[in-house]
XYZ file of C-alpha atoms in Angstrom:
299
model
C -112.894 -1.710 -39.967
C -111.282 -4.911 -41.089
C -109.195 -6.372 -38.224
C -106.207 -6.725 -40.559
C -106.442 -3.046 -41.521
C -106.724 -2.089 -37.840
C -103.531 -4.016 -37.143
C -101.740 -2.252 -40.009
C -102.919 1.165 -38.793
C -101.680 0.436 -35.247
C -98.326 -0.638 -36.667
C -97.918 2.757 -38.365
C -98.810 4.753 -35.239
C -96.155 5.866 -32.712
C -95.629 3.196 -30.111
C -95.769 3.939 -26.380
C -92.630 3.445 -24.278
C -91.645 -0.160 -23.735
C -93.799 -1.711 -21.058
C -92.127 -3.433 -18.161
C -93.337 -6.856 -17.140
C -93.385 -6.290 -13.381
C -93.750 -9.963 -12.621
C -90.566 -10.734 -14.536
C -88.737 -7.973 -12.659
C -89.873 -9.464 -9.349
C -88.813 -12.914 -10.485
C -85.346 -11.737 -11.531
C -84.887 -9.991 -8.192
C -85.896 -13.198 -6.462
C -83.468 -15.119 -8.713
C -80.558 -13.040 -7.382
C -80.748 -14.993 -4.132
C -79.875 -18.262 -5.850
C -76.352 -18.864 -7.230
C -77.867 -21.028 -9.981
C -80.075 -18.258 -11.402
C -78.109 -15.165 -10.361
C -75.981 -14.623 -13.466
C -78.949 -14.353 -15.831
C -80.860 -12.200 -13.332
C -77.904 -9.805 -13.070
C -77.787 -9.484 -16.840
C -81.522 -8.930 -17.303
C -81.908 -6.464 -14.441
C -78.870 -4.444 -15.519
C -80.489 -4.068 -18.958
C -83.756 -2.884 -17.424
C -82.380 -0.488 -14.809
C -83.046 2.587 -16.966
C -86.725 1.781 -17.562
C -87.776 0.646 -14.074
C -87.948 3.856 -12.002
C -88.366 2.075 -8.665
C -85.805 -0.666 -9.267
C -83.446 0.715 -6.603
C -85.991 0.528 -3.728
C -87.059 -2.921 -4.937
C -83.454 -4.118 -4.813
C -82.723 -2.519 -1.456
C -85.828 -3.745 0.363
C -85.999 -7.263 -1.072
C -84.628 -9.953 1.220
C -81.022 -10.963 0.584
C -80.570 -8.975 -2.628
C -77.874 -6.513 -1.512
C -76.041 -9.365 0.227
C -76.086 -11.282 -3.066
C -74.667 -8.280 -4.953
C -71.915 -7.867 -2.368
C -71.145 -11.570 -2.619
C -70.600 -11.093 -6.357
C -68.089 -8.343 -5.579
C -66.234 -10.125 -2.792
C -65.741 -13.332 -4.717
C -63.774 -11.381 -7.346
C -61.195 -10.129 -4.808
C -58.892 -13.169 -5.207
C -58.684 -12.430 -8.949
C -57.228 -8.976 -8.325
C -53.828 -10.068 -7.058
C -52.404 -11.707 -8.984
C -54.440 -10.050 -11.777
C -56.195 -13.029 -13.346
C -59.680 -11.578 -13.880
C -61.314 -12.936 -17.037
C -63.656 -11.079 -19.372
C -66.665 -13.151 -18.310
C -65.917 -12.586 -14.616
C -65.537 -8.867 -15.246
C -68.819 -8.663 -17.168
C -70.683 -10.474 -14.416
C -69.387 -8.359 -11.528
C -69.935 -5.196 -13.594
C -73.606 -6.140 -13.968
C -73.761 -6.319 -10.167
C -72.005 -2.940 -9.939
C -74.511 -1.465 -12.394
C -77.332 -2.445 -10.034
C -75.458 -0.888 -7.113
C -75.079 2.284 -9.177
C -78.841 2.244 -9.587
C -79.214 2.119 -5.798
C -76.598 4.872 -5.353
C -78.455 7.138 -7.798
C -81.933 6.857 -6.310
C -82.987 9.493 -3.728
C -84.808 6.893 -1.603
C -81.811 4.588 -1.255
C -78.730 6.819 -1.588
C -78.486 7.739 2.087
C -78.848 4.174 3.387
C -76.410 3.032 0.683
C -73.825 5.387 2.195
C -74.741 4.528 5.786
C -74.023 0.874 5.026
C -70.566 1.910 3.676
C -71.188 -0.103 0.523
C -68.853 2.052 -1.635
C -65.935 0.719 0.415
C -66.434 -2.691 -1.192
C -65.519 -1.064 -4.525
C -62.280 0.575 -3.383
C -60.131 -2.551 -3.942
C -61.143 -2.400 -7.616
C -59.950 1.202 -7.811
C -56.572 0.124 -6.427
C -55.931 -2.189 -9.393
C -53.356 -1.169 -11.996
C -53.645 -3.862 -14.692
C -54.381 -2.289 -18.067
C -56.177 -5.318 -19.524
C -59.727 -4.753 -20.725
C -61.446 -6.741 -17.916
C -59.716 -4.615 -15.268
C -60.291 -1.366 -17.116
C -64.002 -2.198 -17.398
C -64.065 -3.061 -13.698
C -62.438 0.234 -12.670
C -64.648 2.280 -14.971
C -67.860 0.689 -13.701
C -66.735 1.138 -10.081
C -65.984 4.797 -10.772
C -69.470 5.052 -12.256
C -70.974 4.166 -8.874
C -68.962 6.923 -7.160
C -69.782 9.308 -9.993
C -73.489 8.623 -9.506
C -73.125 9.609 -5.857
C -71.321 12.927 -6.449
C -73.758 14.027 -9.161
C -76.268 14.813 -6.425
C -74.078 17.546 -4.842
C -75.060 16.372 -1.360
C -72.911 17.201 1.645
C -73.389 13.720 3.059
C -71.760 12.222 -0.034
C -68.776 14.587 0.029
C -68.174 13.942 3.727
C -68.268 10.190 3.181
C -65.812 10.325 0.285
C -63.393 12.611 2.130
C -63.480 10.407 5.219
C -62.787 7.274 3.178
C -59.827 8.679 1.226
C -61.284 8.534 -2.276
C -59.052 11.356 -3.525
C -55.760 9.365 -3.681
C -57.580 6.605 -5.591
C -58.948 9.104 -8.113
C -55.531 10.734 -8.496
C -53.922 7.370 -9.239
C -56.458 6.678 -12.002
C -56.152 10.241 -13.317
C -52.444 9.629 -13.752
C -52.460 6.155 -15.283
C -55.955 5.114 -16.399
C -57.585 5.043 -19.819
C -59.021 8.287 -21.169
C -62.544 7.343 -20.094
C -61.485 6.317 -16.583
C -59.413 9.493 -16.264
C -62.456 11.516 -17.285
C -64.745 9.964 -14.654
C -62.069 10.162 -11.929
C -61.411 13.836 -12.735
C -65.154 14.513 -12.712
C -65.331 13.032 -9.193
C -62.436 15.233 -8.049
C -64.105 18.233 -9.663
C -67.369 17.632 -7.796
C -65.464 17.276 -4.512
C -63.621 20.551 -5.180
C -66.855 22.387 -6.013
C -68.032 21.656 -2.474
C -66.656 24.115 0.095
C -65.708 21.298 2.460
C -63.907 19.468 -0.323
C -61.967 22.560 -1.424
C -60.943 23.315 2.147
C -59.867 19.703 2.687
C -57.603 19.623 -0.366
C -56.104 23.045 0.343
C -55.674 22.456 4.075
C -52.096 21.153 3.740
C -49.409 21.716 1.156
C -49.009 17.948 0.741
C -52.631 17.471 -0.332
C -52.627 20.465 -2.646
C -49.260 19.638 -4.215
C -50.338 16.046 -4.944
C -53.469 17.255 -6.736
C -51.551 19.998 -8.582
C -48.830 17.555 -9.638
C -51.315 15.086 -11.142
C -53.277 17.841 -12.891
C -50.003 19.167 -14.293
C -49.061 15.739 -15.644
C -52.487 15.463 -17.246
C -52.094 18.832 -18.985
C -48.725 17.726 -20.366
C -50.242 14.454 -21.582
C -53.244 16.254 -23.108
C -50.922 18.587 -25.007
C -49.659 15.482 -26.829
C -52.941 13.561 -27.085
C -55.789 16.104 -26.804
C -59.205 15.224 -25.412
C -61.630 18.135 -25.116
C -63.858 16.220 -22.716
C -61.054 15.419 -20.277
C -59.451 18.855 -20.607
C -62.758 20.468 -19.649
C -62.747 18.732 -16.256
C -59.045 19.477 -15.678
C -59.543 23.191 -16.355
C -62.574 23.287 -14.072
C -60.492 21.742 -11.277
C -57.806 24.410 -11.713
C -60.401 27.170 -11.776
C -61.992 25.930 -8.582
C -58.593 25.647 -6.857
C -57.993 29.298 -7.733
C -60.946 30.238 -5.511
C -58.807 29.394 -2.479
C -56.348 32.146 -1.574
C -53.451 29.853 -0.621
C -53.955 27.599 -3.631
C -54.199 30.665 -5.872
C -50.823 31.889 -4.674
C -49.273 28.470 -5.308
C -50.861 28.192 -8.769
C -49.187 31.439 -9.799
C -45.947 29.487 -9.586
C -46.999 26.062 -10.901
C -49.783 26.500 -13.472
C -48.644 24.643 -16.635
C -47.510 26.879 -19.492
C -49.806 24.963 -21.855
C -52.802 26.567 -20.126
C -51.304 30.032 -20.629
C -50.448 29.829 -24.333
C -52.271 28.602 -27.447
C -51.496 24.890 -26.999
C -55.172 23.924 -26.717
C -56.592 26.522 -29.098
C -57.547 23.932 -31.723
C -58.811 21.402 -29.178
C -61.139 23.988 -27.622
C -62.225 25.827 -30.760
C -65.865 24.731 -30.300
C -65.906 24.714 -26.485
C -66.789 28.224 -25.374
C -67.402 27.158 -21.786
C -63.893 25.801 -21.235
C -62.354 28.797 -23.024
C -64.274 31.072 -20.680
C -63.024 29.086 -17.671
C -59.436 29.455 -18.876
C -59.845 33.224 -19.187
C -61.350 33.370 -15.694
C -58.484 31.256 -14.336
C -55.925 33.646 -15.800
C -57.794 36.600 -14.338
C -57.928 34.984 -10.900
C -54.187 34.334 -10.923
C -53.259 37.760 -12.262
C -55.157 39.671 -9.593
C -52.966 41.174 -6.908
C -53.745 39.103 -3.843
C -54.164 40.838 -0.525
C -53.401 37.953 1.772
C -53.658 38.043 5.526
C -50.973 36.444 7.652
C -53.192 33.417 8.114
C -53.533 32.950 4.368
C -49.909 32.688 3.367
C -48.953 30.146 0.678
C -49.172 26.600 1.998
């Protein structure tokens, strides 16, 4: 066959997945160690993180790489207060955070990532309150790292997050963040609640439970004015999970928002059968006559 025809035939055939130039990946990882070449390496590697399955182990085990990523994070701290973070600074540190999320997601590196307490370096970003786009992007990307951890449903992750007080940080963002940040923060709270240890922790004292219930209540009120089916789904799931605890269930009988009892969200949820089913189950849980022991009185 004519070589030109062969070329045309190949062009019409389905192409295999994009091939990764391993040597370039290795070079970019090596470039992270040098301040002069780091910014471009961060950008290129963050683009490739979805198509390089072993990128996380490569990052973790290569000399000086994690230290370089942490240096990118730490050098942004002075821009937090006063809040003077620029868009370019935010983009650069978020590329570093994206690589850390890659490490947090990978089964080979997740445990050592936690053992090194690396998520703690992100907590100052979650404390920020500036609503400018660079800060919102920074908070959202930081939440993405925590979200990647809780997706695994591992006890080690839940214990770490409970011991490092992630819940108040999530609650703050749930109350005042953008819709997307609220959604990720509520998802993190939901995953903590779905763990038995997490549910017990939040329901252990009235102060913890009431703080969570207050924020969820404010979110329901806000959603009744500006609906978001995606965010409402996570809020309802949090309420449903709280109703699995006898003391929280008793308290929710008194403080569940009226908007979850009437038809406020009927239009918002018209195509979401799962959330509608959760709402029905929540109502059933709260309407059941509780037979509480003395040790399970309301908090």
